[in-house]
Amino acid sequence: MEKVSRWRQRISQLRRIRGLLENRLMKPKAMRVGSVVRQYMFCGKPSCVCHRDAQKKHGPYYYLSSKEEGKSRYKYLGKATSPEVERAQNYQGFQRGIARLGKIHREVIDLLWKIGKGKMEKGDAE
Ligand SMILES: [Zn+2]
């Protein structure tokens, strides 16, 4: 019985998390499809410190990678603060949220099965 109340508690907890998550996902921010790639680069000046110390490379510069007909495409987005970077990050956040929602649902279903099994009779029917 103790197990069952722990499972019920977990379901209540998941329900709260799911509610918050759904509230957020219901009001998505502007998004740009694709994933953001962050890159640091060497510059063209041979005397620049970036050529001696890899830690001092320039950047970050952001690219948007997306798949079109199975091919990866990259589009330069600019520096960290550009609105396009933000929109691409919003898209990734949205995707993660949806994936999380799926996980929560699977866990709830799992717990409900465990609880339900405790009430199922085994063996021969009358
Ligand atoms: Zn440089």
Short mmCIF file of C-alpha atoms and ligand atoms in Angstrom, two decimals:
data_model
loop_
_atom_site.label_atom_id
_atom_site.label_comp_id
_atom_site.label_asym_id
_atom_site.label_seq_id
_atom_site.Cartn_x
_atom_site.Cartn_y
_atom_site.Cartn_z
CA MET A 1 0.00 0.00 0.00
CA GLU A 2 2.87 2.32 0.77
CA LYS A 3 4.18 1.93 -2.73
CA VAL A 4 0.81 2.85 -4.16
CA SER A 5 0.66 6.10 -2.22
CA ARG A 6 4.15 6.96 -3.41
CA TRP A 7 3.07 6.31 -6.99
CA ARG A 8 0.00 8.50 -6.48
CA GLN A 9 2.17 11.23 -5.07
CA ARG A 10 4.45 11.02 -8.06
CA ILE A 11 1.48 11.31 -10.41
CA SER A 12 0.30 14.46 -8.60
CA GLN A 13 3.77 15.90 -8.87
CA LEU A 14 3.94 15.09 -12.59
CA ARG A 15 0.53 16.64 -13.08
CA ARG A 16 1.78 19.93 -11.65
CA ILE A 17 4.92 19.86 -13.80
CA ARG A 18 2.83 18.99 -16.85
CA GLY A 19 0.45 21.88 -16.15
CA LEU A 20 3.28 24.41 -16.02
CA LEU A 21 4.85 22.95 -19.11
CA GLU A 22 1.59 23.03 -21.06
CA ASN A 23 0.92 26.62 -20.03
CA ARG A 24 4.28 27.56 -21.48
CA LEU A 25 3.84 25.53 -24.66
CA MET A 26 0.38 27.00 -25.26
CA LYS A 27 1.95 30.42 -25.66
CA PRO A 28 4.98 29.79 -27.82
CA LYS A 29 7.31 32.65 -28.66
CA ALA A 30 8.32 33.42 -32.23
CA MET A 31 10.39 30.54 -33.57
CA ARG A 32 12.69 29.68 -36.40
CA VAL A 33 12.92 26.04 -37.44
CA GLY A 34 16.36 24.47 -37.16
CA SER A 35 19.05 24.10 -34.58
CA VAL A 36 21.63 26.63 -33.56
CA VAL A 37 25.27 25.80 -34.01
CA ARG A 38 27.80 27.87 -32.13
CA GLN A 39 31.26 28.33 -33.56
CA TYR A 40 34.55 30.01 -32.70
CA MET A 41 36.91 30.89 -35.51
CA PHE A 42 40.39 32.00 -36.51
CA CYS A 43 40.66 35.31 -38.32
CA GLY A 44 42.71 36.34 -41.37
CA LYS A 45 45.30 38.36 -39.47
CA PRO A 46 48.42 36.23 -39.00
CA SER A 47 49.60 38.39 -36.10
CA CYS A 48 46.37 37.94 -34.15
CA VAL A 49 46.48 36.11 -30.83
CA CYS A 50 43.85 33.63 -32.05
CA HIS A 51 46.48 31.85 -34.15
CA ARG A 52 48.65 31.18 -31.10
CA ASP A 53 45.97 30.43 -28.55
CA ALA A 54 42.93 28.39 -29.54
CA GLN A 55 41.16 29.70 -26.44
CA LYS A 56 41.28 33.19 -27.96
CA LYS A 57 39.47 32.33 -31.15
CA HIS A 58 36.79 34.80 -32.23
CA GLY A 59 33.13 34.31 -31.59
CA PRO A 60 30.82 32.87 -30.80
CA TYR A 61 29.21 33.07 -34.21
CA TYR A 62 25.89 31.41 -34.69
CA TYR A 63 24.63 29.30 -37.55
CA LEU A 64 21.25 27.85 -38.09
CA SER A 65 21.40 24.29 -39.28
CA SER A 66 18.39 22.74 -40.89
CA LYS A 67 17.66 19.72 -43.03
CA GLU A 68 16.24 20.12 -46.49
CA GLU A 69 15.61 16.97 -48.50
CA GLY A 70 18.03 15.11 -46.30
CA LYS A 71 20.83 17.63 -46.73
CA SER A 72 22.14 19.79 -43.92
CA ARG A 73 22.08 23.48 -44.63
CA TYR A 74 23.71 26.26 -42.66
CA LYS A 75 22.73 29.86 -42.51
CA TYR A 76 24.82 32.46 -40.76
CA LEU A 77 22.84 34.20 -38.03
CA GLY A 78 25.32 36.56 -36.50
CA LYS A 79 26.27 37.28 -32.92
CA ALA A 80 24.70 35.90 -29.79
CA THR A 81 22.10 38.60 -29.37
CA SER A 82 20.47 38.61 -32.79
CA PRO A 83 16.70 38.05 -32.83
CA GLU A 84 17.12 35.15 -35.22
CA VAL A 85 19.35 33.33 -32.75
CA GLU A 86 16.73 33.88 -30.11
CA ARG A 87 13.97 32.54 -32.37
CA ALA A 88 16.03 29.46 -33.19
CA GLN A 89 16.66 28.91 -29.49
CA ASN A 90 12.95 29.31 -28.83
CA TYR A 91 12.31 26.56 -31.35
CA GLN A 92 14.73 24.25 -29.59
CA GLY A 93 13.18 25.07 -26.26
CA PHE A 94 9.75 24.31 -27.67
CA GLN A 95 10.92 20.97 -29.03
CA ARG A 96 12.47 20.06 -25.71
CA GLY A 97 9.23 20.99 -23.97
CA ILE A 98 7.20 18.73 -26.24
CA ALA A 99 9.65 15.87 -25.71
CA ARG A 100 9.44 16.39 -21.97
CA LEU A 101 5.65 16.28 -22.15
CA GLY A 102 5.88 12.92 -23.90
CA LYS A 103 8.16 11.58 -21.18
CA ILE A 104 5.80 12.76 -18.47
CA HIS A 105 2.85 11.08 -20.16
CA ARG A 106 4.73 7.81 -20.48
CA GLU A 107 5.71 7.92 -16.83
CA VAL A 108 2.12 8.62 -15.74
CA ILE A 109 0.83 5.74 -17.87
CA ASP A 110 3.49 3.49 -16.37
CA LEU A 111 2.51 4.43 -12.84
CA LEU A 112 -1.19 3.98 -13.57
CA TRP A 113 -0.49 0.48 -14.83
CA LYS A 114 1.45 -0.35 -11.70
CA ILE A 115 -1.38 0.94 -9.52
CA GLY A 116 -4.00 -0.83 -11.64
CA LYS A 117 -2.19 -4.16 -11.53
CA GLY A 118 -2.62 -4.24 -7.77
CA LYS A 119 -6.36 -4.42 -8.34
CA MET A 120 -6.36 -7.03 -11.07
CA GLU A 121 -7.25 -10.54 -10.18
CA LYS A 122 -4.99 -13.26 -11.40
CA GLY A 123 -5.68 -16.87 -12.18
CA ASP A 124 -8.70 -18.70 -13.49
CA ALA A 125 -11.97 -17.06 -14.17
CA GLU A 126 -15.05 -18.47 -12.42
ZN ZN B 1 42.16 36.62 -34.72
#
